[in-house]
Every structure is written in structure tokens, then in C-alpha cells.
Amino acid sequence: MKLWAPPTWHTAFARALFFTAFALSLSQALPAHSSLPFIWPLPAAFTFGNETLSVDPALSLAGNAASSAILRAAFDRYRGIVFKHSDRYGFLRTLRTSYDVAKLQINVHSHSDELQLGVDESYSLFVSSAELHSGVVTIEANTVFGALRGLETFSQLCTFDYTSKTVQINKAPWSIRDKPRFAYRGLMLDTSRHYLPIDAIKQIIESMSYAKLNVLHWHIIDEQSFPLEVPSYPNLWKGSYSKWERYTVEDAYEIVNFSKMRGINVMAEVDVPGHGASWGVGYPSLWPSPSCKEPLDVSKNFTFDVLSGILSDMRKIFPFELFHLGGDEVNTDCWSNTSQVNSWLSKNRLTPKEAYEYFVLKAQQIALSKKWSPVNWEETFNTFPAKLHPQTVVHNWLGPGVCPKAVAKGFRCIFSNQGVWYLDHLDVPWEEVYTAEPLEGIRKASEQKLVLGGEVCMWGETVDTSDVQQTIWPRAAAAAERLWSSRDHTTRT
Amino acid sequence: MKLWAPPTWHTAFARALFFTAFALSLSQALPAHSSLPFIWPLPAAFTFGNETLSVDPALSLAGNAASSAILRAAFDRYRGIVFKHSDRYGFLRTLRTSYDVAKLQINVHSHSDELQLGVDESYSLFVSSAELHSGVVTIEANTVFGALRGLETFSQLCTFDYTSKTVQINKAPWSIRDKPRFAYRGLMLDTSRHYLPIDAIKQIIESMSYAKLNVLHWHIIDEQSFPLEVPSYPNLWKGSYSKWERYTVEDAYEIVNFSKMRGINVMAEVDVPGHGASWGVGYPSLWPSPSCKEPLDVSKNFTFDVLSGILSDMRKIFPFELFHLGGDEVNTDCWSNTSQVNSWLSKNRLTPKEAYEYFVLKAQQIALSKKWSPVNWEETFNTFPAKLHPQTVVHNWLGPGVCPKAVAKGFRCIFSNQGVWYLDHLDVPWEEVYTAEPLEGIRKASEQKLVLGGEVCMWGETVDTSDVQQTIWPRAAAAAERLWSSRDHTTRT
């Protein structure tokens, strides 16, 4: 298997972490499965032989993929990954004059570049026997995003052989028919507890594509800092850690575009009302009082004006149909203990708990009015399940057993049980990440369909640019295989 | 100051580590020197004003530098670093139509791309006042390598302003006249204890250029693994950790070329005879016996044939005039305790210590015959100073006080006192790295000249790809300023 990757060595680090660390874990922990190929996550169906083919460093792109900007860019990227040992000085050319594989033919049935939840990511990949002398590896897919997944798999079939100094495909011929088990395969990044530069975020997005993850859940803002520019309320990013630890609107566009080029959606989060203390740095009236800063002041129209302004500005940036509204860990003491808010509660005959419900539902209406489906952390479902909008996606985190309850009531659900899928829990070994099952306790096919998938969460309190990748990988790759590969393949028998 | 850097985000990580970690250390540890600019290492001489200039994202290269491939590539690289917040979507173009700085004029007096020890790295950098409306920043240098140092300084003057969304030069006008204090400013990497992929090595080389370090000392081989391809003795890299953890000849060329493009020499090391156990994996007769594997068998001609073959092959790759022959930590017990070697010692009337001297001097002759100046770790000097070839460079490591002795005897010296400049000593704080002085105890100007400079050493036992950069920086930057900036500037008074 290939250990390291691309000539543009931005990816080298992530790819090294991804492949070596995990391969080492596997080789130490599991009996040798010589029958399993080194493809991660394991494809849905595959057959292979025992031939070795050489791949031409001048590998060219054929098929109708060349008319897709996304696929042209991806082909160039993956050619760089496969031919890391490029022949810049012409030494290698003297070693060999003909190759078994000279063309990668990619055919897609649709050139639409609309990327949404549930987009068809299936693909087929065929490497014929050397005897047939076709010289062509073929990827077929319904969409450009399926073809991207096929390209990743192709890159994992290719290995640099240090003896012949040739890139080789081992175990040919190959026939792979692949598709993901879940539509939502996420990684959460938290840029409030520690700021991450956009280049570090891009590096993480690139590494997600190696594991075929397809949603970046961007927990942009929290009580510690407000790094995002919001043109409608330009003082909000005064809540950033410094005037350099910020994301411009253009930076955010760049993250979304960079993700899309890799078939990854970006789900933004604005966590209200419990995690909003940083909002008040720019607009102090959003705090119940300067000494009691969150939850956001439920009593003021201004609070919802600002929320609406943020979502309006963000709607232009984030085209994904899901938007995360948080709703977790709401301690209402600041509302009860601040006379002005407390008066408002009394006047409106609301208990603090009812005011929490009022805030969450009002936020949901704002998101829905902007054609977003709201996602909320599970406390909202645990507290007032009957009141949540039916389009709500319940995001599990507190423990097991929540998705079964949510789907039984007809809600969609995302699995992120903190005991196994919170990456800041450093004591959780990869085996426990791997064996966590999003459909645990859900038997009915109709209810299983409501589980969109799952997400590993990289909370930012204890990681920064220097160690975030090392904390994400290799364990995120364990969850990625759980979410992509068939349940049979990922369950020990 | 700029915290993060380039659009090609390979460098982001290193640059983030380099600038933020160190800036934070400084701001916590030192009183505020508002009179000092944020340029690291501090230039030899500079003046500045209090104006702010805007820099055109379409900044163009003028002057005669465009005829140098090294400078054209460097200009593109640094433009990427400065304009990380590039205007890919055209939003920013609407904000401003004219800029104060539209051209970077680089003039070099020589276009020679010969990079050797002592190459002229001086440069001048001028940013005129906005009133003068020249629109030009000027770098003048005697060599392309001086111009590279000027480009690094230029990039450090540029800051992205999040409010105006413009790259700015603060404190203009600037006049900087700069040159290094020492000719040799090194970082040692050890790829034997942990293999580092070439992409990781390139990332480190790139980060060295931010600190104006100019020698990569590549400790390629040691007793733990032999990752390098040696065409003359093709079994040697059987001593690599795995068949993937290897460097081809082409990889090594690539490292040398990548370094040269950044004005960095590569000094390779073959550490004989004490650290050669891995050689015998491919050629067991290099071991005194299979149960006693090092020092390399001094009694066989084959040992010196292999050494000569290695150096012949490496000479084609490494053009730098210095070559490191190791010579440290030689425990001769294996020679005394192996009957065949012991017989040879008796026959030749050599004590084990004399055989150590015999081996080192024979290795020096091989290197000298290939027009290399030999570098040896200090044990060789400590043991038989009178016998070393006068061209020998003594590489200090065991403690303070060695360079004064070496230069007193007319040898050149490199300072790497392990108590302060061994980066694997994690308990050494940056202040102690910073205050280490290579000329300590050397008064005569003629002897001071023999101190080529110094080197921080990143031994590989406890670091791998996942943390090597984090261990190198920010402390290597402390040594880098010590080696570049004037002694007055780097000494507290």
C-alpha cells in the first residue's frame, strides 16, 4: 500500500497520518486478512486477481469527464498523489518505454455539479487484465461526485515500487462496484475555541476526501470567540481572539468552494442561545447583562434581528440544505437572575425552560424561512420533542439511544455519541470508534432510513493548528469506514 | 504582523508555527519593544517611518531578477504567501482601484546560481514614502541568494488588514540593509531513527527559509535504518525500515534542488564507523560479527570499498563543499571482542583507539579525494586533534568550550552544544536557545572567523512526521536569529 502521497506536499502530512497511522494500528490489532485489499473505506463489492500492472507517468484523462471542471481539477490532484515520485529530471524515463495503463477513462452520466444531501456517490472501477492490453482503467459514475470517490479508490490501488521505480497496480484485474451506506458522513471542526487558519481547514478538508467523508460541519462561532465576518452586523467579529484570527466572507466562500471541489458539503453552525457570549463583545446588549453573558438575551427583538442578519448573510455563502442551530447546554440562570429578562419572562408568563423552547423554535423559523432544514443538538429533542419542526434533524451527542427515539417520532437523526465519536476524548481507542453503529437499536427499515449518518466531532478546546490533524486521524478514518462500507463488512462475526 | 501565510497551504502550517508560537513566546517573555519591527531574524540595519501603504494584489516583478529562474519561482511563492487572501471571486476588486505599491523591483548584480558556503546573502530593501508615489519596492542584492533573503523580509513587512481587506506595509518608509552574521546557519534532520517522507522534508526546508537558515544537515543513515538508495551497492537500502520508507537517488536530487531554490545547501552525512549497524542488513560482512554489528569492520578492505562507493554515488547528488563523516560515539568493544578483527588489530599493532583514528582518517581521505571538506563530530578532534586533516570542520555537540579549542588549533568549527541546540531536548526553553553564543570564549578576530556558524539538531528518536515541525519550531527560530542578526542586537544589556 502507498504510504505517502503528493508532490504538492500540502497533502503529504495528512495522507501520511491517514494511511500509516491507521495501517499500523490495523496490523497490530487484527489478524492478517490477506484477502482484503488495502482500500479504505472498503468498497461495497469487489473482485481482484493476482497480476501487477505498470502505470504510465504520463497518464491521461479520457472519457467525458474532461468537460467537468471539478473532475479535471481532481484528475490533476490525484495524478500528483499517485506520481509523487515524479520524474522531474528524466532519470526514470530511461528505465521503461511502455506501460500497461496509459489512460484513465472517466464517464459520468450527469454533469450537474449540484451537491446536496443524498447526491449519488456510487461508482464502478474496472482494471482489466494485462493480457487484454486495453491500457485503460475505467471509472463509471452517475455524478461527478461519484467519480471523485472512484478517483480516490484508484489512487489507493496505485503503489510506487522502489525496485522498478514504477507506479504499479497490484492484484489486477479489478472490478469494484461501490456506494456509501449513509448519505451523511461528517467531521465537525470548532474554530471558536482555537482559531484555525483557512489553510489548515483546507488541509483537513483534503484529508476528509481520502476517507470519503462528505460533510464538514463548521462550528464557526461559540462563546469563546466570534471569528466570522457578518456584513449586516460588522461589530460581531470584534469578538474574535485578535484582529488576525478572523474569517472574511471571502474566506468562507473559499472554504465552501474548496470543499465542493472534493464533493464535500459545508454545514455551518450558529449555536443559540446557550453558546453566544462572544456575540456581545461587538453588541453588548445581546448579553442579559455584562456580568451574565449567555444565553443570548431572549427578551429583546434585537437578539433575533441579529440572528436573522447572521443567517441572511450566511445563506449567501452556504448552499447546503442543512443548517445547524445548536441549542445545546442552555443554562437559563442568566435569564432568571437578570431583572430585565426576568421581568420579560413574567410578563410573557414563560418559565425559563419555555423561553429556551421559544428561542429555539424562533431560530428554527428564521432558518426555515431561508429554505434551510434546521439541525439541533439533542437537548432540544429531549426537552420539547413535540414542538420541533418536523424537518428538524436531531443531532445526537450525549449518549446512545437517542437516534432510536428520534426516528421513532419521525425525525431525521445524525449519530455522534460522545462516548465514541468525540475526537477530543483522547482515551477512546480506534476500535471503539470503529465498532460504534449508528443503527444500533433501530430495526424498522423505515426508521433506519431516517438516520442520515454520523459525524465525528473535533472540539477545539484542546487542539490547535499544531495538532488538530494528529487528533482527527487516524480515528476519524475508523468512523469513515463504518459510515461508508456495508454493515456486514464492518462488523466482526 | 502576519500570522498565517500562503494560498498554497503547504506552508501554512509551518508558517503558523513559526510566527505565532514564537511571537506568543516573545510577547509573554519580553517587555514590549514597540521600537522593534516584526522582522525575524532582525536585520543588521534598518530605519522606518509611520505610514501605511497598500499593496496591489497584481504586484508585478520588475528589475533584472526576471531572468533568474530561482527568483521568478521565489517571487511567485512569496506573492502566494503575501496574498493568501487572494481575490479569487472578484469581491475585493470592487473595494479599491489604486494601490501605493504595484511593483517589486529586484536587481541582482550577479546571476550566478552557484550556491556554496559563504555565498553573499546581503541585500538592501527600500520602501519609499507614499508622497513620492513611486509605486515601487526595491530589493538590491549581489546574488540571487541575497535577493531571496530580501524577498522573505519583504513578505514579513506585508500584513493583511481585515478591515480594508488590503495587504498593507506598515511603518513605511523603510530602509533595510541586511546581511548574516554567520555563513553557516544549519538545521540537522535525522531520517534514520524515524523515516521522514520527502514531502515532510520539503515542508521543513520551506520553513527554514522563513528563518533565513541556509544549511540542511541531512543525517540520512544511522544504525537504526539505511533508507538511501546507493546504486553501487544496491543491497544497502535493504536496511530501511520497510520497502516504502526509502529515498531513491531521484528523491535525493529533488531535496537538493528544492533546497537550492530557497538558497539552502544540503550537507549529507555518513556517520562512520560507530553508527553503521544498518549497513550490514544488506552486506553482513560489514559487521564484525552478526552478534556485534558496529563499529563497521575496520579490518576489511570491503568496508572501505563500500564507503567509497557510497561517497562516489552521493558526490553526484550533493554539490555542497562540506560532507559530514560523523565519527562520534565509537565504542570499540566489538572490535576487541571479535576474534577476526582482534587478530587484525594485533597483526597491524593497533590499539582499538588507534584503529578508530585509522578509520576516521581513511574516511577523510576518501572524502577529500572527491573534493569534499570533511566535517566530523567533536570526538575525533577530542581524541586525535593533531591527526585530522587541516580542512576538517569540527562539529561541536558534547558541551561548551570545544570551538575555542578547535579554532585555536586552526580548525573551522560548527557550534551545536547539545545543552542548548539539540532540539530533542524538550526541556530547553527558547530563551536558552536564544542566548547561546557560538563565539563564547573566542576573542581573537582571526579565530572568530573560523567559527562557520551553528546548527540546531533535530534528532529523530522521539519525533516523526506528525510532530517534527512542532518540535523544530519555534525554538529553531531563536537560534536562527542568533546566527543571522548582530551580536549586539541579540544580547541583552
Short mmCIF file of N, CA and C in Angstrom, two decimals, chain A residues 40-154:
data_model
loop_
_atom_site.label_atom_id
_atom_site.label_comp_id
_atom_site.label_asym_id
_atom_site.label_seq_id
_atom_site.Cartn_x
_atom_site.Cartn_y
_atom_site.Cartn_z
N TRP A 40 -9.44 1.94 1.65
CA TRP A 40 -10.11 2.43 2.86
C TRP A 40 -10.95 3.63 2.52
N PRO A 41 -12.24 3.66 2.76
CA PRO A 41 -13.05 2.58 3.32
C PRO A 41 -13.28 1.46 2.31
N LEU A 42 -13.55 0.28 2.82
CA LEU A 42 -13.70 -0.90 1.97
C LEU A 42 -14.91 -0.73 1.04
N PRO A 43 -14.71 -0.99 -0.27
CA PRO A 43 -15.82 -0.84 -1.21
C PRO A 43 -16.94 -1.86 -0.95
N ALA A 44 -18.12 -1.53 -1.48
CA ALA A 44 -19.29 -2.39 -1.28
C ALA A 44 -19.08 -3.76 -1.90
N ALA A 45 -18.52 -3.80 -3.11
CA ALA A 45 -18.30 -5.09 -3.77
C ALA A 45 -17.07 -5.00 -4.64
N PHE A 46 -16.27 -6.07 -4.64
CA PHE A 46 -15.04 -6.02 -5.43
C PHE A 46 -14.54 -7.44 -5.70
N THR A 47 -13.85 -7.56 -6.83
CA THR A 47 -13.09 -8.78 -7.12
C THR A 47 -11.73 -8.34 -7.62
N PHE A 48 -10.74 -9.20 -7.40
CA PHE A 48 -9.41 -8.86 -7.90
C PHE A 48 -8.64 -10.13 -8.22
N GLY A 49 -7.54 -9.94 -8.96
CA GLY A 49 -6.74 -11.08 -9.39
C GLY A 49 -5.35 -11.06 -8.77
N ASN A 50 -4.37 -11.42 -9.55
CA ASN A 50 -3.03 -11.50 -8.98
C ASN A 50 -1.94 -10.98 -9.92
N GLU A 51 -2.34 -10.09 -10.84
CA GLU A 51 -1.36 -9.52 -11.76
C GLU A 51 -0.87 -8.17 -11.26
N THR A 52 0.30 -7.78 -11.75
CA THR A 52 0.83 -6.46 -11.45
C THR A 52 0.94 -5.66 -12.74
N LEU A 53 0.34 -4.49 -12.78
CA LEU A 53 0.37 -3.64 -13.97
C LEU A 53 1.19 -2.38 -13.68
N SER A 54 1.86 -1.89 -14.70
CA SER A 54 2.59 -0.63 -14.57
C SER A 54 1.71 0.51 -15.08
N VAL A 55 1.88 1.70 -14.46
CA VAL A 55 1.07 2.85 -14.81
C VAL A 55 1.97 3.95 -15.38
N ASP A 56 1.59 4.45 -16.52
CA ASP A 56 2.37 5.47 -17.23
C ASP A 56 2.36 6.80 -16.47
N PRO A 57 3.54 7.37 -16.18
CA PRO A 57 3.58 8.68 -15.50
C PRO A 57 2.89 9.77 -16.33
N ALA A 58 2.74 9.53 -17.63
CA ALA A 58 2.02 10.49 -18.48
C ALA A 58 0.55 10.10 -18.59
N LEU A 59 0.04 9.42 -17.56
CA LEU A 59 -1.37 9.00 -17.54
C LEU A 59 -2.28 10.14 -18.00
N SER A 60 -3.18 9.82 -18.94
CA SER A 60 -4.05 10.88 -19.44
C SER A 60 -5.51 10.60 -19.09
N LEU A 61 -6.29 11.66 -19.10
CA LEU A 61 -7.71 11.56 -18.76
C LEU A 61 -8.51 11.39 -20.04
N ALA A 62 -9.34 10.36 -20.08
CA ALA A 62 -10.20 10.14 -21.23
C ALA A 62 -11.66 10.07 -20.75
N GLY A 63 -12.57 9.88 -21.70
CA GLY A 63 -13.98 9.84 -21.33
C GLY A 63 -14.56 11.23 -21.30
N ASN A 64 -15.83 11.34 -20.89
CA ASN A 64 -16.48 12.65 -20.94
C ASN A 64 -16.20 13.51 -19.70
N ALA A 65 -15.36 13.00 -18.77
CA ALA A 65 -15.09 13.76 -17.55
C ALA A 65 -14.37 15.07 -17.82
N ALA A 66 -13.64 15.12 -18.94
CA ALA A 66 -12.84 16.31 -19.21
C ALA A 66 -13.68 17.57 -19.34
N SER A 67 -14.97 17.41 -19.56
CA SER A 67 -15.80 18.61 -19.64
C SER A 67 -16.27 19.10 -18.27
N SER A 68 -15.88 18.41 -17.21
CA SER A 68 -16.23 18.86 -15.85
C SER A 68 -15.00 19.50 -15.20
N ALA A 69 -15.15 20.78 -14.80
CA ALA A 69 -14.03 21.47 -14.14
C ALA A 69 -13.65 20.76 -12.85
N ILE A 70 -14.65 20.24 -12.14
CA ILE A 70 -14.38 19.55 -10.88
C ILE A 70 -13.54 18.30 -11.14
N LEU A 71 -13.87 17.56 -12.20
CA LEU A 71 -13.13 16.32 -12.47
C LEU A 71 -11.76 16.58 -13.08
N ARG A 72 -11.66 17.63 -13.88
CA ARG A 72 -10.32 17.96 -14.41
C ARG A 72 -9.37 18.30 -13.26
N ALA A 73 -9.87 19.13 -12.34
CA ALA A 73 -9.03 19.51 -11.20
C ALA A 73 -8.70 18.29 -10.35
N ALA A 74 -9.70 17.42 -10.17
CA ALA A 74 -9.47 16.23 -9.34
C ALA A 74 -8.47 15.28 -10.00
N PHE A 75 -8.58 15.14 -11.31
CA PHE A 75 -7.63 14.27 -12.01
C PHE A 75 -6.20 14.78 -11.82
N ASP A 76 -6.01 16.08 -11.96
CA ASP A 76 -4.67 16.66 -11.76
C ASP A 76 -4.19 16.43 -10.33
N ARG A 77 -5.11 16.60 -9.39
CA ARG A 77 -4.74 16.41 -7.98
C ARG A 77 -4.30 14.97 -7.73
N TYR A 78 -5.11 14.04 -8.22
CA TYR A 78 -4.80 12.63 -7.96
C TYR A 78 -3.59 12.16 -8.76
N ARG A 79 -3.36 12.71 -9.93
CA ARG A 79 -2.16 12.35 -10.66
C ARG A 79 -0.94 12.77 -9.83
N GLY A 80 -1.05 13.94 -9.20
CA GLY A 80 0.03 14.37 -8.31
C GLY A 80 0.23 13.42 -7.14
N ILE A 81 -0.85 12.91 -6.60
CA ILE A 81 -0.76 11.99 -5.46
C ILE A 81 -0.13 10.67 -5.90
N VAL A 82 -0.58 10.16 -7.02
CA VAL A 82 -0.10 8.85 -7.48
C VAL A 82 1.36 8.94 -7.93
N PHE A 83 1.69 10.03 -8.62
CA PHE A 83 3.05 10.17 -9.14
C PHE A 83 3.86 11.15 -8.31
N LYS A 84 3.81 10.95 -7.02
CA LYS A 84 4.64 11.73 -6.12
C LYS A 84 6.11 11.62 -6.53
N HIS A 85 6.52 10.42 -6.87
CA HIS A 85 7.90 10.22 -7.32
C HIS A 85 7.95 10.59 -8.80
N SER A 86 7.73 11.87 -9.05
CA SER A 86 7.66 12.30 -10.43
C SER A 86 9.06 12.29 -11.02
N ASP A 87 9.09 12.26 -12.30
CA ASP A 87 10.37 12.11 -12.97
C ASP A 87 10.86 13.46 -13.45
N ARG A 88 11.08 14.36 -12.49
CA ARG A 88 11.39 15.72 -12.86
C ARG A 88 12.70 15.84 -13.66
N TYR A 89 13.61 14.93 -13.39
CA TYR A 89 14.92 15.08 -14.03
C TYR A 89 15.16 14.09 -15.15
N GLY A 90 14.10 13.34 -15.49
CA GLY A 90 14.22 12.47 -16.66
C GLY A 90 14.97 11.19 -16.42
N PHE A 91 15.38 10.91 -15.16
CA PHE A 91 16.13 9.68 -14.92
C PHE A 91 15.29 8.44 -15.21
N LEU A 92 14.05 8.50 -14.75
CA LEU A 92 13.24 7.29 -14.75
C LEU A 92 12.82 6.90 -16.16
N ARG A 93 12.73 7.89 -17.02
CA ARG A 93 12.23 7.61 -18.36
C ARG A 93 13.09 6.57 -19.09
N THR A 94 14.36 6.54 -18.67
CA THR A 94 15.25 5.61 -19.36
C THR A 94 14.99 4.16 -18.94
N LEU A 95 14.27 3.98 -17.84
CA LEU A 95 14.12 2.63 -17.31
C LEU A 95 13.07 1.81 -18.05
N ARG A 96 12.14 2.49 -18.70
CA ARG A 96 11.00 1.77 -19.24
C ARG A 96 10.40 2.58 -20.37
N THR A 97 9.93 1.92 -21.39
CA THR A 97 9.36 2.68 -22.51
C THR A 97 7.86 2.45 -22.69
N SER A 98 7.36 1.33 -22.18
CA SER A 98 5.91 1.13 -22.34
C SER A 98 5.30 0.72 -21.01
N TYR A 99 4.03 1.05 -20.87
CA TYR A 99 3.32 0.80 -19.62
C TYR A 99 2.01 0.07 -19.91
N ASP A 100 1.53 -0.66 -18.90
CA ASP A 100 0.26 -1.37 -19.08
C ASP A 100 -0.93 -0.42 -19.07
N VAL A 101 -0.86 0.61 -18.25
CA VAL A 101 -2.00 1.53 -18.12
C VAL A 101 -1.56 2.93 -18.53
N ALA A 102 -2.17 3.45 -19.56
CA ALA A 102 -1.79 4.77 -20.07
C ALA A 102 -2.92 5.78 -19.98
N LYS A 103 -4.16 5.28 -19.79
CA LYS A 103 -5.32 6.17 -19.77
C LYS A 103 -6.24 5.85 -18.61
N LEU A 104 -6.78 6.91 -18.02
CA LEU A 104 -7.86 6.74 -17.04
C LEU A 104 -9.11 7.31 -17.70
N GLN A 105 -10.03 6.42 -17.99
CA GLN A 105 -11.26 6.86 -18.67
C GLN A 105 -12.35 7.04 -17.62
N ILE A 106 -12.87 8.25 -17.53
CA ILE A 106 -13.94 8.52 -16.56
C ILE A 106 -15.18 8.96 -17.31
N ASN A 107 -16.25 8.21 -17.14
CA ASN A 107 -17.52 8.58 -17.75
C ASN A 107 -18.54 8.88 -16.67
N VAL A 108 -19.17 10.04 -16.78
CA VAL A 108 -20.25 10.37 -15.84
C VAL A 108 -21.54 10.57 -16.61
N HIS A 109 -22.64 10.12 -16.02
CA HIS A 109 -23.93 10.19 -16.71
C HIS A 109 -24.56 11.56 -16.61
N SER A 110 -24.16 12.33 -15.59
CA SER A 110 -24.69 13.69 -15.46
C SER A 110 -23.54 14.62 -15.14
N HIS A 111 -23.56 15.78 -15.76
CA HIS A 111 -22.52 16.75 -15.46
C HIS A 111 -23.00 17.81 -14.47
N SER A 112 -24.17 17.61 -13.90
CA SER A 112 -24.64 18.57 -12.90
C SER A 112 -23.64 18.65 -11.76
N ASP A 113 -23.34 19.88 -11.32
CA ASP A 113 -22.46 19.97 -10.16
C ASP A 113 -23.24 20.42 -8.93
N GLU A 114 -24.51 20.10 -8.89
CA GLU A 114 -25.34 20.35 -7.72
C GLU A 114 -24.98 19.32 -6.65
N LEU A 115 -24.44 19.83 -5.54
CA LEU A 115 -24.02 18.94 -4.46
C LEU A 115 -24.97 19.12 -3.29
N GLN A 116 -25.76 18.09 -3.00
CA GLN A 116 -26.67 18.19 -1.86
C GLN A 116 -26.69 16.87 -1.11
N LEU A 117 -27.39 16.87 0.00
CA LEU A 117 -27.51 15.66 0.80
C LEU A 117 -28.12 14.54 -0.05
N GLY A 118 -27.48 13.40 -0.06
CA GLY A 118 -28.03 12.26 -0.79
C GLY A 118 -27.63 12.21 -2.26
N VAL A 119 -26.74 13.09 -2.67
CA VAL A 119 -26.26 13.04 -4.06
C VAL A 119 -25.67 11.64 -4.32
N ASP A 120 -25.85 11.17 -5.54
CA ASP A 120 -25.41 9.81 -5.89
C ASP A 120 -23.88 9.76 -5.90
N GLU A 121 -23.30 9.01 -4.97
CA GLU A 121 -21.84 8.90 -4.90
C GLU A 121 -21.35 7.53 -5.35
N SER A 122 -22.21 6.76 -6.01
CA SER A 122 -21.80 5.43 -6.46
C SER A 122 -20.85 5.53 -7.64
N TYR A 123 -20.06 4.51 -7.80
CA TYR A 123 -19.15 4.44 -8.94
C TYR A 123 -18.76 2.99 -9.18
N SER A 124 -18.28 2.73 -10.39
CA SER A 124 -17.66 1.45 -10.70
C SER A 124 -16.25 1.72 -11.20
N LEU A 125 -15.36 0.81 -10.91
CA LEU A 125 -13.97 0.97 -11.34
C LEU A 125 -13.48 -0.36 -11.89
N PHE A 126 -12.97 -0.33 -13.11
CA PHE A 126 -12.52 -1.57 -13.74
C PHE A 126 -11.06 -1.44 -14.19
N VAL A 127 -10.27 -2.40 -13.78
CA VAL A 127 -8.90 -2.52 -14.27
C VAL A 127 -8.82 -3.89 -14.94
N SER A 128 -8.56 -3.88 -16.23
CA SER A 128 -8.60 -5.16 -16.93
C SER A 128 -7.26 -5.88 -16.81
N SER A 129 -7.27 -7.12 -17.22
CA SER A 129 -6.07 -7.95 -17.18
C SER A 129 -5.04 -7.44 -18.19
N ALA A 130 -3.77 -7.62 -17.88
CA ALA A 130 -2.71 -7.18 -18.79
C ALA A 130 -2.84 -7.85 -20.15
N GLU A 131 -3.31 -9.07 -20.15
CA GLU A 131 -3.48 -9.80 -21.41
C GLU A 131 -4.35 -9.05 -22.40
N LEU A 132 -5.36 -8.37 -21.87
CA LEU A 132 -6.30 -7.70 -22.76
C LEU A 132 -5.71 -6.45 -23.40
N HIS A 133 -4.60 -5.99 -22.83
CA HIS A 133 -3.86 -4.88 -23.44
C HIS A 133 -4.72 -3.66 -23.75
N SER A 134 -5.70 -3.40 -22.92
CA SER A 134 -6.54 -2.23 -23.24
C SER A 134 -5.79 -0.94 -22.90
N GLY A 135 -4.93 -1.00 -21.88
CA GLY A 135 -4.21 0.20 -21.49
C GLY A 135 -5.07 1.21 -20.77
N VAL A 136 -6.29 0.82 -20.44
CA VAL A 136 -7.24 1.78 -19.90
C VAL A 136 -7.79 1.30 -18.56
N VAL A 137 -7.85 2.19 -17.58
CA VAL A 137 -8.62 1.96 -16.36
C VAL A 137 -9.89 2.78 -16.50
N THR A 138 -11.02 2.20 -16.15
CA THR A 138 -12.31 2.88 -16.36
C THR A 138 -13.03 3.14 -15.04
N ILE A 139 -13.49 4.39 -14.89
CA ILE A 139 -14.40 4.74 -13.79
C ILE A 139 -15.71 5.17 -14.39
N GLU A 140 -16.81 4.58 -13.91
CA GLU A 140 -18.14 4.99 -14.37
C GLU A 140 -18.92 5.47 -13.15
N ALA A 141 -19.65 6.57 -13.33
CA ALA A 141 -20.42 7.10 -12.20
C ALA A 141 -21.62 7.87 -12.73
N ASN A 142 -22.65 7.97 -11.88
CA ASN A 142 -23.82 8.75 -12.27
C ASN A 142 -23.55 10.24 -12.16
N THR A 143 -22.70 10.63 -11.21
CA THR A 143 -22.43 12.06 -10.99
C THR A 143 -20.93 12.30 -10.91
N VAL A 144 -20.55 13.56 -11.01
CA VAL A 144 -19.13 13.91 -10.84
C VAL A 144 -18.66 13.55 -9.43
N PHE A 145 -19.59 13.56 -8.46
CA PHE A 145 -19.18 13.29 -7.09
C PHE A 145 -18.91 11.79 -6.88
N GLY A 146 -19.66 10.95 -7.57
CA GLY A 146 -19.34 9.53 -7.57
C GLY A 146 -17.99 9.29 -8.22
N ALA A 147 -17.72 10.01 -9.30
CA ALA A 147 -16.43 9.86 -9.98
C ALA A 147 -15.27 10.27 -9.07
N LEU A 148 -15.49 11.32 -8.24
CA LEU A 148 -14.45 11.71 -7.27
C LEU A 148 -14.11 10.56 -6.33
N ARG A 149 -15.16 9.86 -5.87
CA ARG A 149 -14.91 8.72 -4.96
C ARG A 149 -14.13 7.63 -5.69
N GLY A 150 -14.45 7.44 -6.97
CA GLY A 150 -13.73 6.45 -7.76
C GLY A 150 -12.26 6.83 -7.95
N LEU A 151 -12.01 8.12 -8.13
CA LEU A 151 -10.62 8.59 -8.25
C LEU A 151 -9.83 8.31 -6.98
N GLU A 152 -10.46 8.54 -5.83
CA GLU A 152 -9.78 8.26 -4.57
C GLU A 152 -9.42 6.77 -4.50
N THR A 153 -10.38 5.92 -4.86
CA THR A 153 -10.11 4.48 -4.83
C THR A 153 -8.99 4.13 -5.80
N PHE A 154 -9.04 4.70 -7.01
CA PHE A 154 -7.97 4.46 -7.98
C PHE A 154 -6.60 4.81 -7.38
#
